[in-house]
XYZ file of C-alpha atoms in Angstrom:
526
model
C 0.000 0.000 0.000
C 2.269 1.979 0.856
C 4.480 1.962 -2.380
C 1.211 2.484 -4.271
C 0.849 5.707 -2.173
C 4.562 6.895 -3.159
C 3.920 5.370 -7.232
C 0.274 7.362 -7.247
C 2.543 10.598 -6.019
C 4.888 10.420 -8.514
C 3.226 9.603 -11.226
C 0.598 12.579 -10.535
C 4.298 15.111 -9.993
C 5.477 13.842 -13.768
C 1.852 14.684 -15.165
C 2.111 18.038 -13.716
C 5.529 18.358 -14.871
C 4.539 17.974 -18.572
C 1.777 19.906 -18.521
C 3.866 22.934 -16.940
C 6.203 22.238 -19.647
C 4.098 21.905 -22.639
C 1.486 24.702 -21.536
C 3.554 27.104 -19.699
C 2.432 30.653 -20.357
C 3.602 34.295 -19.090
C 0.398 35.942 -20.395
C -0.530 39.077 -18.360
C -4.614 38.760 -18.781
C -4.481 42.431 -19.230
C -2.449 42.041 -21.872
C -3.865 39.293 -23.979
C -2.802 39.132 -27.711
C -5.836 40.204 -29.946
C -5.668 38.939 -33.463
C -6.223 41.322 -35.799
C -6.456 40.514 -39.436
C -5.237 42.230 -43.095
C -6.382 42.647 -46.193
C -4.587 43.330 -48.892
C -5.710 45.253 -52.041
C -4.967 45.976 -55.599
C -2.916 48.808 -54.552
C -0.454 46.681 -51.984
C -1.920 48.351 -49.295
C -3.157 46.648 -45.965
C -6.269 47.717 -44.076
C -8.285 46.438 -41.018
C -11.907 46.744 -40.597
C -13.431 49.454 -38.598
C -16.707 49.832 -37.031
C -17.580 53.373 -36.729
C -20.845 54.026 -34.303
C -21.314 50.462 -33.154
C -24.968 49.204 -32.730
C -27.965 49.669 -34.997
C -26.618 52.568 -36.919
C -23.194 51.043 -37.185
C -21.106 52.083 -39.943
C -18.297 49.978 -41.830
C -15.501 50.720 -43.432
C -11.645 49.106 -44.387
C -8.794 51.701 -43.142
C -5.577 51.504 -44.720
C -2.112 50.948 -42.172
C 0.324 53.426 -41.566
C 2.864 54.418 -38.932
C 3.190 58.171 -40.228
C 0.443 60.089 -38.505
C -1.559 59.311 -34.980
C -4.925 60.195 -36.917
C -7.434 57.800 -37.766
C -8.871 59.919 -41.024
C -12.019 59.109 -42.957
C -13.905 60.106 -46.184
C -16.860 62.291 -45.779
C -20.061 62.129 -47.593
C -19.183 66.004 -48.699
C -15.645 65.213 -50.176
C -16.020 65.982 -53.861
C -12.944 63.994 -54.924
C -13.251 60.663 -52.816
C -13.793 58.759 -56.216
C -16.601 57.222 -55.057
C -15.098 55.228 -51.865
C -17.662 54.602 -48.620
C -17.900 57.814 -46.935
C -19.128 58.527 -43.077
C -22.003 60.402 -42.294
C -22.378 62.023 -39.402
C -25.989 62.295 -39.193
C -26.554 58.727 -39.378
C -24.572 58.328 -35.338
C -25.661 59.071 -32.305
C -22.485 58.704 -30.437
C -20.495 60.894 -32.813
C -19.118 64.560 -31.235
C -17.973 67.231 -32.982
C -15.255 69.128 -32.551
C -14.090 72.766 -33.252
C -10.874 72.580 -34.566
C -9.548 71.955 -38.177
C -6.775 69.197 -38.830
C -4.178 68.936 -41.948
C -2.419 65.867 -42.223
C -0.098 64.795 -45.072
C 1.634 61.192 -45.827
C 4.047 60.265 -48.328
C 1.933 61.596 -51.945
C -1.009 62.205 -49.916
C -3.166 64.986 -48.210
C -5.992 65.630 -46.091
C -8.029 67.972 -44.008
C -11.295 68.085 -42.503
C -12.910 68.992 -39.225
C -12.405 66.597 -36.366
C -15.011 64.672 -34.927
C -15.008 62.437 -32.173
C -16.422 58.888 -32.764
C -16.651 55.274 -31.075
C -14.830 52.783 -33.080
C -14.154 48.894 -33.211
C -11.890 46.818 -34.703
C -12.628 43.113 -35.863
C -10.791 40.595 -34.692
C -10.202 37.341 -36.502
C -12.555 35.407 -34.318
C -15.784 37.834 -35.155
C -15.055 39.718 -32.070
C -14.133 43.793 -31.573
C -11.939 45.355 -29.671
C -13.755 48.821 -29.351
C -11.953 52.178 -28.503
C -12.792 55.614 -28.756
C -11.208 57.677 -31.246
C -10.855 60.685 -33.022
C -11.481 61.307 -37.131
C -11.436 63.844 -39.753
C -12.960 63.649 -42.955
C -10.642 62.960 -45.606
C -8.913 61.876 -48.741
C -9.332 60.878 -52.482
C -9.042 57.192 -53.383
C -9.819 55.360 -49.716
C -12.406 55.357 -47.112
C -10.116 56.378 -44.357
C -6.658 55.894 -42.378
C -6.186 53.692 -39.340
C -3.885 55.864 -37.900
C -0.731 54.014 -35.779
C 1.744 57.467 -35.612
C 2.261 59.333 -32.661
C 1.405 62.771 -33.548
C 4.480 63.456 -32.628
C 5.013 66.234 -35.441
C 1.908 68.202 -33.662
C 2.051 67.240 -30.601
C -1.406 66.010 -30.149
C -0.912 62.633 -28.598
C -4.379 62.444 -27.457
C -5.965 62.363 -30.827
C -3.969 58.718 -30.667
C -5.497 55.142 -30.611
C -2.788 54.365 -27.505
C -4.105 57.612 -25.399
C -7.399 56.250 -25.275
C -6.060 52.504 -24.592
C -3.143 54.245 -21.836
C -6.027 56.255 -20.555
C -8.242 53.004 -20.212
C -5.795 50.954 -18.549
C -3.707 53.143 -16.104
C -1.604 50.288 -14.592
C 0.046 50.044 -18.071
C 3.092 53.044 -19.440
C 2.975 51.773 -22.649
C 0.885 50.251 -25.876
C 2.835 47.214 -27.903
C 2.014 45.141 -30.687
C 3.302 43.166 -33.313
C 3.187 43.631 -36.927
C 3.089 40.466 -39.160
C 2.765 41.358 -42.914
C 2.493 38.762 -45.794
C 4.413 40.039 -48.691
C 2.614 42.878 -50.785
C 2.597 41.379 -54.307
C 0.960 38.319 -53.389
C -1.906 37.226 -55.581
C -4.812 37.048 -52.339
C -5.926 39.314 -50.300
C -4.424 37.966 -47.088
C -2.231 40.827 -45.666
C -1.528 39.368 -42.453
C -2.104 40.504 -38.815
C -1.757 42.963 -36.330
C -1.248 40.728 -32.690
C -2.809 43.983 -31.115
C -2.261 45.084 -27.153
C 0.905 42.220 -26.927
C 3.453 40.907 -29.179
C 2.652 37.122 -30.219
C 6.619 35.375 -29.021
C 5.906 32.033 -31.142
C 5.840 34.299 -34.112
C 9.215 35.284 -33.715
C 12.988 33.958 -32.657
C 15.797 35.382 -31.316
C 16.565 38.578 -29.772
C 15.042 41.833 -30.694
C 17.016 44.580 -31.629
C 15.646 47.612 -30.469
C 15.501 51.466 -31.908
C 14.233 54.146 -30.158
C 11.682 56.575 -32.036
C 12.917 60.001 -32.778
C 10.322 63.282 -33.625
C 10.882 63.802 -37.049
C 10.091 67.387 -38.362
C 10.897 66.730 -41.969
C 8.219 67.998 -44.508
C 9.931 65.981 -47.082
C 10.030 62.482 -44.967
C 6.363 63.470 -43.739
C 5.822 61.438 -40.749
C 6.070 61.499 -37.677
C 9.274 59.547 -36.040
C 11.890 58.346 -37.513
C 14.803 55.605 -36.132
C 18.560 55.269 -37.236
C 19.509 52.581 -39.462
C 23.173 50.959 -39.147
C 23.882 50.654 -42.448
C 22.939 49.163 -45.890
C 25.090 47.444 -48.655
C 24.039 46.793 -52.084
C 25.632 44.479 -54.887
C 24.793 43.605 -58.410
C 26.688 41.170 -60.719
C 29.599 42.084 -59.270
C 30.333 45.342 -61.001
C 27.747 47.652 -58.271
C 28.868 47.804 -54.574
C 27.311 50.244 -52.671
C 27.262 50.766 -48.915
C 25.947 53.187 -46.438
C 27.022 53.439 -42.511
C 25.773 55.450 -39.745
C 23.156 56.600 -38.147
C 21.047 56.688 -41.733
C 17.703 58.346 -40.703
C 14.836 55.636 -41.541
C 11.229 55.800 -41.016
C 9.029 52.412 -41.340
C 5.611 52.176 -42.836
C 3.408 49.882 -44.453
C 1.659 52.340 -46.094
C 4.234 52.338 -48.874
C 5.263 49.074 -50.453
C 8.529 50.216 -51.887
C 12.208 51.029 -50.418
C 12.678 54.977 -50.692
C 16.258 56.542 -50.636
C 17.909 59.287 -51.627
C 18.391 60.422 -55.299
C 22.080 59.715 -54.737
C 22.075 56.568 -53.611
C 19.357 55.251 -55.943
C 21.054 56.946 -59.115
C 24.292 54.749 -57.860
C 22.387 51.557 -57.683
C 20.552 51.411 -60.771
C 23.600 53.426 -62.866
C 25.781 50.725 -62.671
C 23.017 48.410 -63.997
C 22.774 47.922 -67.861
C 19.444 48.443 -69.386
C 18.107 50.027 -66.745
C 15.995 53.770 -66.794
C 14.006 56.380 -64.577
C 10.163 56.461 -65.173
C 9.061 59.986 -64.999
C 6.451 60.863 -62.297
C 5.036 64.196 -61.812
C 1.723 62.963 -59.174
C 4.039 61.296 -57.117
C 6.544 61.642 -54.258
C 8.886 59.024 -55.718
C 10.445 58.055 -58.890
C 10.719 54.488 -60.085
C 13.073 52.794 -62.070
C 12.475 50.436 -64.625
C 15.116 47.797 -64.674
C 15.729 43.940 -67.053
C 13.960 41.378 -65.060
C 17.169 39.281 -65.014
C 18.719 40.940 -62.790
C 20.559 39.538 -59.828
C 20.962 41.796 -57.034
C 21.239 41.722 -53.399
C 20.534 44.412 -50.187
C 21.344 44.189 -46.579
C 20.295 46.763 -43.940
C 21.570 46.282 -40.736
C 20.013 47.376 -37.321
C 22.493 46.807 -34.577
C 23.486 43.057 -35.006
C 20.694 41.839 -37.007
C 20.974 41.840 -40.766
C 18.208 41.855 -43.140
C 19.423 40.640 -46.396
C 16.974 40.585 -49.364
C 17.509 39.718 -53.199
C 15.674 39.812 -56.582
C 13.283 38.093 -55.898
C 11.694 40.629 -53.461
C 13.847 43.842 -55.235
C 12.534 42.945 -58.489
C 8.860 43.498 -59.739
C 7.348 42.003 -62.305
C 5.208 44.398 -64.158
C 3.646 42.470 -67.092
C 6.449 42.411 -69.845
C 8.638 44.843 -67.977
C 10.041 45.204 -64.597
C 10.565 47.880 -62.422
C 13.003 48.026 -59.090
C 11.445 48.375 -55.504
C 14.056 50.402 -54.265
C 12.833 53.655 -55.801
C 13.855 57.746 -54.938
C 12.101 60.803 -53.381
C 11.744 62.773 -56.618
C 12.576 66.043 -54.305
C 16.180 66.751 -54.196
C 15.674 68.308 -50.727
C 15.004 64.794 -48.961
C 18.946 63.465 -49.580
C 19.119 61.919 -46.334
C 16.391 59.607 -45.528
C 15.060 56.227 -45.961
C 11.309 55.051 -46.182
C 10.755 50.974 -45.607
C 7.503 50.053 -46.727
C 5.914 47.085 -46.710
C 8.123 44.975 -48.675
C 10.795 45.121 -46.173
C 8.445 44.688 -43.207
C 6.994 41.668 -44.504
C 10.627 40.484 -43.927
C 10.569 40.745 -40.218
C 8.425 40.648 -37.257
C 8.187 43.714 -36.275
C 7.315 45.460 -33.058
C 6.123 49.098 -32.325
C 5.574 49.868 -28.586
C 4.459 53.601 -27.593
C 4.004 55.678 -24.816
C 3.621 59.464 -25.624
C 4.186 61.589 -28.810
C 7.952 61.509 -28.736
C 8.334 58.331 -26.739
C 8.385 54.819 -28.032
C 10.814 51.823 -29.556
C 10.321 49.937 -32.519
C 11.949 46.003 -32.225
C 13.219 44.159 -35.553
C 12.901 40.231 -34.978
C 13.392 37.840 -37.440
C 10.098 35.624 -37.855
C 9.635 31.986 -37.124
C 11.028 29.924 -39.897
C 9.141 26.856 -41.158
C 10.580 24.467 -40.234
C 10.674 26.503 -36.724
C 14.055 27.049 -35.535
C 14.327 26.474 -31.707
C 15.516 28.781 -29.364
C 18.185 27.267 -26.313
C 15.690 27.467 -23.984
C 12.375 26.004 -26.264
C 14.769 22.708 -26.715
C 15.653 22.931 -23.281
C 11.964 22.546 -22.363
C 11.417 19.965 -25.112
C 14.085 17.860 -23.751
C 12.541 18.416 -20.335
C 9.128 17.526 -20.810
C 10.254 14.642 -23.653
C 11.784 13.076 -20.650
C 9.760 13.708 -18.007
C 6.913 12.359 -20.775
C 9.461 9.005 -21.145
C 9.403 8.552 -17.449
C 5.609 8.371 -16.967
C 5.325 6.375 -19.757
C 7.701 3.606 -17.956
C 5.701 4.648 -14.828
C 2.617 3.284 -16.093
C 4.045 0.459 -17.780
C 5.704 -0.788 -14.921
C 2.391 -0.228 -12.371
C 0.374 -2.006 -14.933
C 2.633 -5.405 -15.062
C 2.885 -4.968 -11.117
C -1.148 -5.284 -10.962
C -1.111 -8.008 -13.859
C 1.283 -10.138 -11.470
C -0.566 -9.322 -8.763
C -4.138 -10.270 -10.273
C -2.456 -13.357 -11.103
C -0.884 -14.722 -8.109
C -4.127 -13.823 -6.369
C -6.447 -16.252 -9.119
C -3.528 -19.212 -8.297
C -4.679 -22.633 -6.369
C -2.934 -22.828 -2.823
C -0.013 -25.015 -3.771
C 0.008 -27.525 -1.000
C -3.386 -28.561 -0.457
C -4.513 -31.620 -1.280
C -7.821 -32.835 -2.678
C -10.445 -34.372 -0.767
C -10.497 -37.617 -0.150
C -13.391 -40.266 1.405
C -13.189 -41.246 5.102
C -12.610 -44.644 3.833
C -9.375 -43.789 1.686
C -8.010 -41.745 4.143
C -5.155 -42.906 6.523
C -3.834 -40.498 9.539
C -0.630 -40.750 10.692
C 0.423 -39.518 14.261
C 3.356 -37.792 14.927
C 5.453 -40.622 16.221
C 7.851 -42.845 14.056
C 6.111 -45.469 12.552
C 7.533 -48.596 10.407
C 4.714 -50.078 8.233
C 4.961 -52.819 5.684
C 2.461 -53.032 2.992
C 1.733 -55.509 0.746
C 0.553 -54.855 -2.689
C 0.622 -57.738 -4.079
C -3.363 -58.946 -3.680
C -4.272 -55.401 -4.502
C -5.248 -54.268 -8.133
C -1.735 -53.077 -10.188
C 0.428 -50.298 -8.681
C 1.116 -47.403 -10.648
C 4.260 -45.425 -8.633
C 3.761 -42.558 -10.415
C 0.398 -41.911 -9.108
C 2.007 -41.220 -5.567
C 5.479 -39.952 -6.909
C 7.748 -42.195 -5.773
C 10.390 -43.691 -8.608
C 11.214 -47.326 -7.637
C 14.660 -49.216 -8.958
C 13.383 -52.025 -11.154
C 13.870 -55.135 -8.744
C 11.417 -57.565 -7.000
C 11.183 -56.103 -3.424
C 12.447 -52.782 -1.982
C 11.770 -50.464 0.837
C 11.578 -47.149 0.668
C 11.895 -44.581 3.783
C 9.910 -41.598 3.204
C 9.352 -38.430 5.737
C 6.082 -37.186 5.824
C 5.021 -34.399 7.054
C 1.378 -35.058 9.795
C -0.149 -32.780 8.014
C 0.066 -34.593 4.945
C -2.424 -37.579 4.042
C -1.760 -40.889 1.552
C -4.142 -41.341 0.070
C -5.105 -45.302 -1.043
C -6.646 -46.707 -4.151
C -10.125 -47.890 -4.074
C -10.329 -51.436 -2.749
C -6.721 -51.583 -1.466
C -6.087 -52.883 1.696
C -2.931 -52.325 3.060
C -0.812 -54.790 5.452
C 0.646 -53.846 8.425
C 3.303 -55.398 10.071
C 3.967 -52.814 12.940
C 1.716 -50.327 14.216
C 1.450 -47.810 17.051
C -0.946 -45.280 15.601
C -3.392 -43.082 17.112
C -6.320 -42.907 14.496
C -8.000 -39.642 15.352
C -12.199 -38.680 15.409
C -13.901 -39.441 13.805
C -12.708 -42.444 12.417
C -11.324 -44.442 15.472
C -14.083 -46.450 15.451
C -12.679 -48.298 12.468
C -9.144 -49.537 13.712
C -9.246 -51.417 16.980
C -6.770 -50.470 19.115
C -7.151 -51.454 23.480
C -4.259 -49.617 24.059
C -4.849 -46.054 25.224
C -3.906 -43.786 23.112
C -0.662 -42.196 24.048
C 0.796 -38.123 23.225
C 3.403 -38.290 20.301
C 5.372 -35.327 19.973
C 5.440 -33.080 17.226
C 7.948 -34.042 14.566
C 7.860 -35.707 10.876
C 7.208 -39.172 11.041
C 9.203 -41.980 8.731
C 7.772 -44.412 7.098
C 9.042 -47.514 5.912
C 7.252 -49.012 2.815
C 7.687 -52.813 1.861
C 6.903 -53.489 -1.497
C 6.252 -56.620 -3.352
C 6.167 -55.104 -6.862
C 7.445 -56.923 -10.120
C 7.912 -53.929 -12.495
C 8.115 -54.969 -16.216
């Protein structure tokens, strides 16, 4: 019982092990990853799906991404050149405000203005749920129904206008909003864009350390956003004959809102002028200039941010574009902007990326390198794999070992008591007492003897006696109609069978010991 007890323990300690190994989870409630998804349209932009005055009078619309402003912008039913797009109407809510003041707000080749208006908003999450938030809007711009705004403002100052005020303002045990960006690559053929992993960074999604940059307040009317970060450096090579490279603190903003790689005249007129074949496709609505380049061409780019690299070749810096091909590293077609960098989406689609803010001119953005497929383990993942593989291995012997130990046990318990004999008839059976007793028997009147039958191996002669030690608990028996002959005899025939053996002598106490008995046999053994 008692090694059950200590087998039961053990076996309930490896259990618990495995499951603290295989579901182990550091998940602040507070902070529990929503799942956001993308789409991705003809233009290789993402958007998420916003509900604007939830309830009955709720009105839907798909916001494009971007990082550049904190304003969450949307077309108006009085914008003359919206081309058409789904357009908000504030007469239709009852939970929109108004507000007095007037807003501009420009992104890379785009502008709007329009009054601000407060609104509740939700966003869809992949499982049919919303996360809902109250935000501000403005009415807004040709070509799109609105902006979901992730900036900080920071060129204004007007933090509060931000989707992480209201959250920060919400949750005052928290300093700071984080989530993860997880693109799929902007030329793809569906219109899966990926996901946001909104309020907390998803960890399986990624591997390794993440390098983090600190956002800086950009003032720039040519970069036109908000922050910026400092890139380490960037190298570029083609066939062999083109090698390019940047270092330093290269000023770098990141936005999805773009698909392209923007740099500066002078470093795009170096790349593509040492490429034959290649030329620069005028643009006059624009704020870039693309380049139109052989789709054979082999090249390869690395940006660096601290110690992780981000290399990427043709197959991402090449576009096909029907018969033709342009490059996606392309220029800002104003001079003025010869010292910064825009990454769209085609280099965050590389990456995981993660953007975690706290005020207008504070927040980080962290560059991780996503989970390969096959997923490439951490130290301390295989740690825990080996862990629970072996704590899994030990309760497997565990229970293979405490099932044989009951199988055993079932059987000895369903086994016949190995020393008792079968019953025999009051006539057949002969008690011995616990004296020493000499007793010749002769067999040869009775029907034939079969030794066997009482296991005792005779040598083959005529006569022979045989000493044997039995045991007075032990009882011979005889064959039917066999009458055995006695020559000697001082036995004490107990009840209730005295009657049958006459005997005047009283019946004295034998001590308690094994009695001999000598057998004379008259047996002529073929």
């Amino acid at each position: 019982m008692h090694y059950d007890l200590v087998s039961w323990n053990l076996l309930v300690f490896l259990i618990s092990s495995v499951t603290a190994v295989l579901d182990k989870r550091d998940t602040d409630p507070s902070l529990e990853t929503l799942i956001i998804p993308l789409t991705l349209d003809n233009t290789s932009r993402y958007s998420v799906d916003v509900g604007m005055s939830p309830g009955p009078d709720q009105q839907s619309f798909s916001f494009v991404l971007t990082t550049g402003t904190g304003y969450s912008v949307v077309a108006g039913v009085g914008c003359n050149d919206c081309q058409g797009v789904s357009s908000y109407n504030a007469n239709l809510s009852t939970t929109v405000k108004q507000l007095p003041d007037v807003q501009n707000m420009s992104l890379v080749g785009t502008n709007a203005s329009g009054s601000l208006v407060e609104e509740n908003c939700q966003l869809t999450q992949t499982n049919g749920s919303v996360w809902p938030y109250p935000n501000q809007t403005y009415l807004f711009s040709p070509g799109i129904s609105g902006v979901f705004g992730l900036g900080t403002n920071g060129r204004n100052g007007d933090f509060s206008a931000t989707v992480y005020s209201g959250w920060l303002t919400r949750n005052p045990g928290n300093t700071n909003f984080t989530f993860g960006m997880m693109l799929n690559p902007p030329w793809n053929s569906g219109t899966d864009g990926g996901v946001l992993h909104w309020q907390s960074p998803d960890t399986a999604s990624y591997e390794g350390n993440v390098v983090w940059k600190s956002m800086l307040n950009s003032n720039s009317t040519s970069l036109q956003t908000d922050w910026f970060i400092t890139m380490d450096s960037l190298s570029f090579e083609s066939g062999g004959n083109v090698n390019i490279s940047q270092s330093g603190e290269l000023t770098t903003a990141v936005d999805p809102f773009e698909s392209a790689l923007i740099f500066p005249q002078a470093i795009a007129g170096a790349i593509y002028g040492g490429i034959a074949d290649t030329s620069l496709l005028p643009s006059l609505t624009t704020a870039t200039n693309k380049w139109a380049i052989p789709c054979d061409t082999k090249m390869s780019l690395t940006l660096t941010f601290g110690p992780l690299s981000v290399p990427m070749d043709e197959t991402i810096l090449v576009l096909q574009n029907g018969n033709s091909c342009i490059g996606i590293i392309e220029e800002w077609s104003d001079p003025q902007a010869d010292e910064y960098y825009l990454l769209g989406s085609s280099f965050i689609s590389q990456l995981y990326i993660i953007f975690s803010v706290s005020g207008s001119s504070q927040g980080g953005v962290g560059f991780a390198h996503r989970t390969s497929s096959p997923k490439k383990l951490s130290a301390g993942q295989v740690s825990g794999i080996v862990l629970g593989s072996v704590a899994f291995a030990s309760l497997f012997a565990l229970i293979l070992f405490l099932y044989y130990r009951h199988q055993r046990k079932r059987r000895e318990r369903e086994l016949p008591f190995p020393f008792i004999s079968p019953p025999v008839s009051p006539n057949h059976q002969t008690s011995l007492n616990e004296d020493r007793v000499r007793m010749a028997v002769d067999f040869t009147s009775s029907p034939s003897f079969d030794y066997n039958e009482f296991g005792i191996r005779l040598p083959h002669d005529d006569s022979h006696e045989v000493t044997v030690a039995l045991s007075s608990s032990v009882h011979t028996p005889l064959r039917p109609n066999q009458i055995p002959v006695v020559s000697s005899l001082n036995l004490e025939t107990p009840p209730p069978y005295h009657q049958s053996i006459t005997n005047t002598e009283s019946p004295q106490p034998l001590p308690a010991q094994k009695s001999e008995v000598t057998i004379q046999t008259d047996i002529v053994l073929a």
